[in-house]
Amino acid sequence: MTISSSLNAGVAGLQANATRLAAVSDNIANSSTYGYKRVVTDFNSLVLSEGSSSYTAGGVRASSQRLISEDGALISTSNSTDLAVRGRGFLPVTTATEFNANSESPEMMLTTTGSFRLDANGFLKTDSGLLLMGWPANADGSIPIYPRDTDDGLQAVQFALNLNGDPTTRVDMSLNLPATATAAGGSGEPQILSIEYFDNLGTSKSMSMEFTPNVPATGTTNEWNVKLRDSAQNDAIVGEYTILFDDSRALGGTISSVTALIGNAYDPATGNLIIDAASGPIEFNIGAVGSSFGLSQLSDSFAPIALTKDGSPIGNMAGVEVDENGYVNAIYDNGLRNTIYQIPLIDMPNPEGLVSLDSQTYLPSTKSGAYFLWDSGEGPTGDIKSYSREESTTDVATELTTMIRTQRAYSSNAKVIQTVDEMLQETTNIKR
């Protein structure tokens, strides 16, 4: 009956507008929620009959969709591990509950922003219990090759909240030895240079280099004897070399040859020689043959020019930083920076097909398509911004306008029901 279909259409209109009002309420309630993606509700008409002499109202059906691909504005914060994705892509996270239940391969979830802070166990965690995930780095800070079409290899980012040391493994040196010292009549007095290094326990040690000129009876030799002594081995000689300098017009003052008397051989192409210290091998770069860098023999003065080395004493972790390429660095108060994880960005073919969960997180689904893990700033993805949060995509003015329209539409549908009720009442009164 047509009048009954009018009643059903009015009821459908009330339900549809109630659905839209629910979406508006959610959007307004989350207008200050970081990372919130607004929900829109669309109406679709239902047609039950067409072309007949009497029309049957089909009503309306409401469908809601969360606009996950819509980006909110980024704002600055004071926390280095407040992260937001600038552009396309999602951060991989998991829940603390899921991690505790399955720490080997916790379920990967997606989000576009989060305020991560170190908890008591060293995890980067939000107040809502989300753990940031990433690929663990090797001991030297390099990132191994991981599969990009699966979450295999991703782990919850965790820091060792303890002391850290960095042993010395390389020394680059540049100094000048006096050419006059290897000429006849020289005093033969050695020149001594002490170099501090750090062992495997972060303890300061020293490597002493004793440069003794070979003084001839007449003329000049341009030859020096170098002994290296390690304080960690009771000043034992760990290396002894004879260095001959060139006195030609083109290469005067540069190394001509190095002969190993004690210890490992010298590499004339790179200028490196390996010294076996108590804590392990240390690579000394004294300059390649014919190079103007490294050791030189010029003029009449002993002049250490430059000395650079790696390694550092024991230090406490002072902070955490995430750069735009997703590398997570631990910073220590001794100046050391260690890369321990890399955070990838996950790209989805259809972000709107993701399954929405609490705390602005999402799960991949068959509708969202197969995901791929990219390095931040590469491929179709954007990059990761630290000291940043993504604001809600809700525009309160737009939502309030939609609310007014919804209220009017709801009232109109209620009026339809009221009118149908009055008409049915008139039909009942015919019998009287």
mmCIF file with all atom_site columns, C-alpha atoms in Angstrom, residues 190-313:
data_model
loop_
_atom_site.group_PDB
_atom_site.id
_atom_site.type_symbol
_atom_site.label_atom_id
_atom_site.label_alt_id
_atom_site.label_comp_id
_atom_site.label_asym_id
_atom_site.label_entity_id
_atom_site.label_seq_id
_atom_site.pdbx_PDB_ins_code
_atom_site.Cartn_x
_atom_site.Cartn_y
_atom_site.Cartn_z
_atom_site.occupancy
_atom_site.B_iso_or_equiv
_atom_site.pdbx_formal_charge
_atom_site.auth_seq_id
_atom_site.auth_comp_id
_atom_site.auth_asym_id
_atom_site.auth_atom_id
_atom_site.pdbx_PDB_model_num
ATOM 1   C CA . PRO A 1 190 ? 113.517 11.031 19.409 1.00 0.00 ? 190 PRO A CA 1
ATOM 2   C CA . GLN A 1 191 ? 110.175 12.779 19.064 1.00 0.00 ? 191 GLN A CA 1
ATOM 3   C CA . ILE A 1 192 ? 107.396 11.235 21.147 1.00 0.00 ? 192 ILE A CA 1
ATOM 4   C CA . LEU A 1 193 ? 103.661 11.483 20.503 1.00 0.00 ? 193 LEU A CA 1
ATOM 5   C CA . SER A 1 194 ? 101.105 9.936  22.859 1.00 0.00 ? 194 SER A CA 1
ATOM 6   C CA . ILE A 1 195 ? 97.687  9.003  21.446 1.00 0.00 ? 195 ILE A CA 1
ATOM 7   C CA . GLU A 1 196 ? 94.746  8.244  23.739 1.00 0.00 ? 196 GLU A CA 1
ATOM 8   C CA . TYR A 1 197 ? 92.432  5.411  22.761 1.00 0.00 ? 197 TYR A CA 1
ATOM 9   C CA . PHE A 1 198 ? 89.506  3.606  24.421 1.00 0.00 ? 198 PHE A CA 1
ATOM 10  C CA . ASP A 1 199 ? 89.450  -0.128 24.985 1.00 0.00 ? 199 ASP A CA 1
ATOM 11  C CA . ASN A 1 200 ? 86.488  -2.488 24.824 1.00 0.00 ? 200 ASN A CA 1
ATOM 12  C CA . LEU A 1 201 ? 85.420  -1.546 28.358 1.00 0.00 ? 201 LEU A CA 1
ATOM 13  C CA . GLY A 1 202 ? 85.485  2.175  27.688 1.00 0.00 ? 202 GLY A CA 1
ATOM 14  C CA . THR A 1 203 ? 88.707  2.659  29.655 1.00 0.00 ? 203 THR A CA 1
ATOM 15  C CA . SER A 1 204 ? 91.213  5.261  28.497 1.00 0.00 ? 204 SER A CA 1
ATOM 16  C CA . LYS A 1 205 ? 94.543  3.823  27.299 1.00 0.00 ? 205 LYS A CA 1
ATOM 17  C CA . SER A 1 206 ? 97.423  5.324  25.343 1.00 0.00 ? 206 SER A CA 1
ATOM 18  C CA . MET A 1 207 ? 99.517  4.385  22.368 1.00 0.00 ? 207 MET A CA 1
ATOM 19  C CA . SER A 1 208 ? 102.982 5.994  22.408 1.00 0.00 ? 208 SER A CA 1
ATOM 20  C CA . MET A 1 209 ? 104.725 6.660  19.092 1.00 0.00 ? 209 MET A CA 1
ATOM 21  C CA . GLU A 1 210 ? 108.466 7.242  19.299 1.00 0.00 ? 210 GLU A CA 1
ATOM 22  C CA . PHE A 1 211 ? 110.008 8.742  16.149 1.00 0.00 ? 211 PHE A CA 1
ATOM 23  C CA . THR A 1 212 ? 113.828 8.367  16.099 1.00 0.00 ? 212 THR A CA 1
ATOM 24  C CA . PRO A 1 213 ? 115.821 9.886  13.199 1.00 0.00 ? 213 PRO A CA 1
ATOM 25  C CA . ASN A 1 214 ? 118.547 7.885  11.499 1.00 0.00 ? 214 ASN A CA 1
ATOM 26  C CA . VAL A 1 215 ? 121.473 10.348 11.617 1.00 0.00 ? 215 VAL A CA 1
ATOM 27  C CA . PRO A 1 216 ? 124.330 9.654  9.127  1.00 0.00 ? 216 PRO A CA 1
ATOM 28  C CA . ALA A 1 217 ? 127.990 10.659 9.406  1.00 0.00 ? 217 ALA A CA 1
ATOM 29  C CA . THR A 1 218 ? 127.647 12.722 6.235  1.00 0.00 ? 218 THR A CA 1
ATOM 30  C CA . GLY A 1 219 ? 124.760 13.806 4.042  1.00 0.00 ? 219 GLY A CA 1
ATOM 31  C CA . THR A 1 220 ? 121.165 12.940 4.916  1.00 0.00 ? 220 THR A CA 1
ATOM 32  C CA . THR A 1 221 ? 119.153 9.717  5.183  1.00 0.00 ? 221 THR A CA 1
ATOM 33  C CA . ASN A 1 222 ? 115.529 10.938 5.265  1.00 0.00 ? 222 ASN A CA 1
ATOM 34  C CA . GLU A 1 223 ? 114.884 7.849  7.363  1.00 0.00 ? 223 GLU A CA 1
ATOM 35  C CA . TRP A 1 224 ? 113.046 7.448  10.667 1.00 0.00 ? 224 TRP A CA 1
ATOM 36  C CA . ASN A 1 225 ? 112.475 4.546  13.021 1.00 0.00 ? 225 ASN A CA 1
ATOM 37  C CA . VAL A 1 226 ? 109.017 4.451  14.629 1.00 0.00 ? 226 VAL A CA 1
ATOM 38  C CA . LYS A 1 227 ? 108.140 2.361  17.676 1.00 0.00 ? 227 LYS A CA 1
ATOM 39  C CA . LEU A 1 228 ? 104.611 2.031  19.022 1.00 0.00 ? 228 LEU A CA 1
ATOM 40  C CA . ARG A 1 229 ? 104.107 1.090  22.661 1.00 0.00 ? 229 ARG A CA 1
ATOM 41  C CA . ASP A 1 230 ? 100.774 0.092  24.233 1.00 0.00 ? 230 ASP A CA 1
ATOM 42  C CA . SER A 1 231 ? 100.145 1.235  27.818 1.00 0.00 ? 231 SER A CA 1
ATOM 43  C CA . ALA A 1 232 ? 97.655  -1.633 28.239 1.00 0.00 ? 232 ALA A CA 1
ATOM 44  C CA . GLN A 1 233 ? 100.523 -4.094 27.668 1.00 0.00 ? 233 GLN A CA 1
ATOM 45  C CA . ASN A 1 234 ? 103.010 -2.513 30.049 1.00 0.00 ? 234 ASN A CA 1
ATOM 46  C CA . ASP A 1 235 ? 104.394 -0.310 27.277 1.00 0.00 ? 235 ASP A CA 1
ATOM 47  C CA . ALA A 1 236 ? 105.407 -3.307 25.213 1.00 0.00 ? 236 ALA A CA 1
ATOM 48  C CA . ILE A 1 237 ? 106.421 -2.582 21.628 1.00 0.00 ? 237 ILE A CA 1
ATOM 49  C CA . VAL A 1 238 ? 103.456 -3.588 19.434 1.00 0.00 ? 238 VAL A CA 1
ATOM 50  C CA . GLY A 1 239 ? 104.853 -2.184 16.208 1.00 0.00 ? 239 GLY A CA 1
ATOM 51  C CA . GLU A 1 240 ? 108.149 -0.988 14.783 1.00 0.00 ? 240 GLU A CA 1
ATOM 52  C CA . TYR A 1 241 ? 108.669 0.500  11.326 1.00 0.00 ? 241 TYR A CA 1
ATOM 53  C CA . THR A 1 242 ? 111.333 2.173  9.243  1.00 0.00 ? 242 THR A CA 1
ATOM 54  C CA . ILE A 1 243 ? 109.948 5.095  7.246  1.00 0.00 ? 243 ILE A CA 1
ATOM 55  C CA . LEU A 1 244 ? 111.857 6.537  4.296  1.00 0.00 ? 244 LEU A CA 1
ATOM 56  C CA . PHE A 1 245 ? 110.815 9.938  2.940  1.00 0.00 ? 245 PHE A CA 1
ATOM 57  C CA . ASP A 1 246 ? 111.180 11.146 -0.637 1.00 0.00 ? 246 ASP A CA 1
ATOM 58  C CA . ASP A 1 247 ? 113.487 14.097 -1.354 1.00 0.00 ? 247 ASP A CA 1
ATOM 59  C CA . SER A 1 248 ? 112.706 14.529 -5.046 1.00 0.00 ? 248 SER A CA 1
ATOM 60  C CA . ARG A 1 249 ? 111.490 17.829 -6.495 1.00 0.00 ? 249 ARG A CA 1
ATOM 61  C CA . ALA A 1 250 ? 108.012 16.453 -7.282 1.00 0.00 ? 250 ALA A CA 1
ATOM 62  C CA . LEU A 1 251 ? 107.345 14.424 -4.109 1.00 0.00 ? 251 LEU A CA 1
ATOM 63  C CA . GLY A 1 252 ? 109.743 15.922 -1.599 1.00 0.00 ? 252 GLY A CA 1
ATOM 64  C CA . GLY A 1 253 ? 108.693 15.349 2.005  1.00 0.00 ? 253 GLY A CA 1
ATOM 65  C CA . THR A 1 254 ? 106.188 12.551 1.301  1.00 0.00 ? 254 THR A CA 1
ATOM 66  C CA . ILE A 1 255 ? 106.492 8.901  2.302  1.00 0.00 ? 255 ILE A CA 1
ATOM 67  C CA . SER A 1 256 ? 108.616 6.850  -0.089 1.00 0.00 ? 256 SER A CA 1
ATOM 68  C CA . SER A 1 257 ? 108.450 3.466  1.668  1.00 0.00 ? 257 SER A CA 1
ATOM 69  C CA . VAL A 1 258 ? 107.599 1.864  5.015  1.00 0.00 ? 258 VAL A CA 1
ATOM 70  C CA . THR A 1 259 ? 109.286 -1.329 6.194  1.00 0.00 ? 259 THR A CA 1
ATOM 71  C CA . ALA A 1 260 ? 107.714 -3.373 9.007  1.00 0.00 ? 260 ALA A CA 1
ATOM 72  C CA . LEU A 1 261 ? 110.241 -4.601 11.611 1.00 0.00 ? 261 LEU A CA 1
ATOM 73  C CA . ILE A 1 262 ? 107.674 -5.655 14.224 1.00 0.00 ? 262 ILE A CA 1
ATOM 74  C CA . GLY A 1 263 ? 103.970 -6.033 13.526 1.00 0.00 ? 263 GLY A CA 1
ATOM 75  C CA . ASN A 1 264 ? 101.745 -6.023 10.458 1.00 0.00 ? 264 ASN A CA 1
ATOM 76  C CA . ALA A 1 265 ? 102.798 -4.797 7.026  1.00 0.00 ? 265 ALA A CA 1
ATOM 77  C CA . TYR A 1 266 ? 102.090 -1.290 5.775  1.00 0.00 ? 266 TYR A CA 1
ATOM 78  C CA . ASP A 1 267 ? 99.690  -0.829 2.835  1.00 0.00 ? 267 ASP A CA 1
ATOM 79  C CA . PRO A 1 268 ? 101.322 1.703  0.484  1.00 0.00 ? 268 PRO A CA 1
ATOM 80  C CA . ALA A 1 269 ? 98.071  2.271  -1.460 1.00 0.00 ? 269 ALA A CA 1
ATOM 81  C CA . THR A 1 270 ? 95.899  3.233  1.502  1.00 0.00 ? 270 THR A CA 1
ATOM 82  C CA . GLY A 1 271 ? 98.512  4.320  4.014  1.00 0.00 ? 271 GLY A CA 1
ATOM 83  C CA . ASN A 1 272 ? 97.101  1.958  6.646  1.00 0.00 ? 272 ASN A CA 1
ATOM 84  C CA . LEU A 1 273 ? 98.950  -0.193 9.120  1.00 0.00 ? 273 LEU A CA 1
ATOM 85  C CA . ILE A 1 274 ? 97.244  -2.428 11.681 1.00 0.00 ? 274 ILE A CA 1
ATOM 86  C CA . ILE A 1 275 ? 98.463  -2.271 15.295 1.00 0.00 ? 275 ILE A CA 1
ATOM 87  C CA . ASP A 1 276 ? 97.456  -5.107 17.613 1.00 0.00 ? 276 ASP A CA 1
ATOM 88  C CA . ALA A 1 277 ? 96.490  -3.301 20.809 1.00 0.00 ? 277 ALA A CA 1
ATOM 89  C CA . ALA A 1 278 ? 95.386  -5.171 23.919 1.00 0.00 ? 278 ALA A CA 1
ATOM 90  C CA . SER A 1 279 ? 91.725  -4.443 23.111 1.00 0.00 ? 279 SER A CA 1
ATOM 91  C CA . GLY A 1 280 ? 92.032  -5.571 19.498 1.00 0.00 ? 280 GLY A CA 1
ATOM 92  C CA . PRO A 1 281 ? 93.395  -4.268 16.189 1.00 0.00 ? 281 PRO A CA 1
ATOM 93  C CA . ILE A 1 282 ? 93.539  -0.504 15.619 1.00 0.00 ? 282 ILE A CA 1
ATOM 94  C CA . GLU A 1 283 ? 93.986  0.833  12.100 1.00 0.00 ? 283 GLU A CA 1
ATOM 95  C CA . PHE A 1 284 ? 96.483  3.699  11.872 1.00 0.00 ? 284 PHE A CA 1
ATOM 96  C CA . ASN A 1 285 ? 96.426  5.789  8.706  1.00 0.00 ? 285 ASN A CA 1
ATOM 97  C CA . ILE A 1 286 ? 99.801  7.511  8.315  1.00 0.00 ? 286 ILE A CA 1
ATOM 98  C CA . GLY A 1 287 ? 99.335  8.414  4.639  1.00 0.00 ? 287 GLY A CA 1
ATOM 99  C CA . ALA A 1 288 ? 99.862  6.577  1.371  1.00 0.00 ? 288 ALA A CA 1
ATOM 100 C CA . VAL A 1 289 ? 103.121 6.604  -0.558 1.00 0.00 ? 289 VAL A CA 1
ATOM 101 C CA . GLY A 1 290 ? 103.515 9.952  -2.344 1.00 0.00 ? 290 GLY A CA 1
ATOM 102 C CA . SER A 1 291 ? 100.477 11.455 -0.604 1.00 0.00 ? 291 SER A CA 1
ATOM 103 C CA . SER A 1 292 ? 100.548 14.931 0.904  1.00 0.00 ? 292 SER A CA 1
ATOM 104 C CA . PHE A 1 293 ? 98.268  13.692 3.698  1.00 0.00 ? 293 PHE A CA 1
ATOM 105 C CA . GLY A 1 294 ? 99.554  11.812 6.724  1.00 0.00 ? 294 GLY A CA 1
ATOM 106 C CA . LEU A 1 295 ? 103.220 11.888 7.758  1.00 0.00 ? 295 LEU A CA 1
ATOM 107 C CA . SER A 1 296 ? 105.588 14.327 6.102  1.00 0.00 ? 296 SER A CA 1
ATOM 108 C CA . GLN A 1 297 ? 109.256 15.362 6.546  1.00 0.00 ? 297 GLN A CA 1
ATOM 109 C CA . LEU A 1 298 ? 109.759 19.042 5.864  1.00 0.00 ? 298 LEU A CA 1
ATOM 110 C CA . SER A 1 299 ? 111.684 21.953 7.315  1.00 0.00 ? 299 SER A CA 1
ATOM 111 C CA . ASP A 1 300 ? 113.042 21.849 10.864 1.00 0.00 ? 300 ASP A CA 1
ATOM 112 C CA . SER A 1 301 ? 110.112 21.434 13.239 1.00 0.00 ? 301 SER A CA 1
ATOM 113 C CA . PHE A 1 302 ? 108.133 18.562 14.753 1.00 0.00 ? 302 PHE A CA 1
ATOM 114 C CA . ALA A 1 303 ? 104.501 19.564 14.256 1.00 0.00 ? 303 ALA A CA 1
ATOM 115 C CA . PRO A 1 304 ? 101.463 17.362 14.970 1.00 0.00 ? 304 PRO A CA 1
ATOM 116 C CA . ILE A 1 305 ? 98.916  18.810 12.517 1.00 0.00 ? 305 ILE A CA 1
ATOM 117 C CA . ALA A 1 306 ? 95.763  16.726 12.917 1.00 0.00 ? 306 ALA A CA 1
ATOM 118 C CA . LEU A 1 307 ? 94.710  13.641 14.818 1.00 0.00 ? 307 LEU A CA 1
ATOM 119 C CA . THR A 1 308 ? 91.255  12.103 14.448 1.00 0.00 ? 308 THR A CA 1
ATOM 120 C CA . LYS A 1 309 ? 90.037  8.840  15.898 1.00 0.00 ? 309 LYS A CA 1
ATOM 121 C CA . ASP A 1 310 ? 86.852  6.996  16.658 1.00 0.00 ? 310 ASP A CA 1
ATOM 122 C CA . GLY A 1 311 ? 85.839  5.570  20.009 1.00 0.00 ? 311 GLY A CA 1
ATOM 123 C CA . SER A 1 312 ? 84.592  7.177  23.175 1.00 0.00 ? 312 SER A CA 1
ATOM 124 C CA . PRO A 1 313 ? 84.462  6.595  26.920 1.00 0.00 ? 313 PRO A CA 1
#
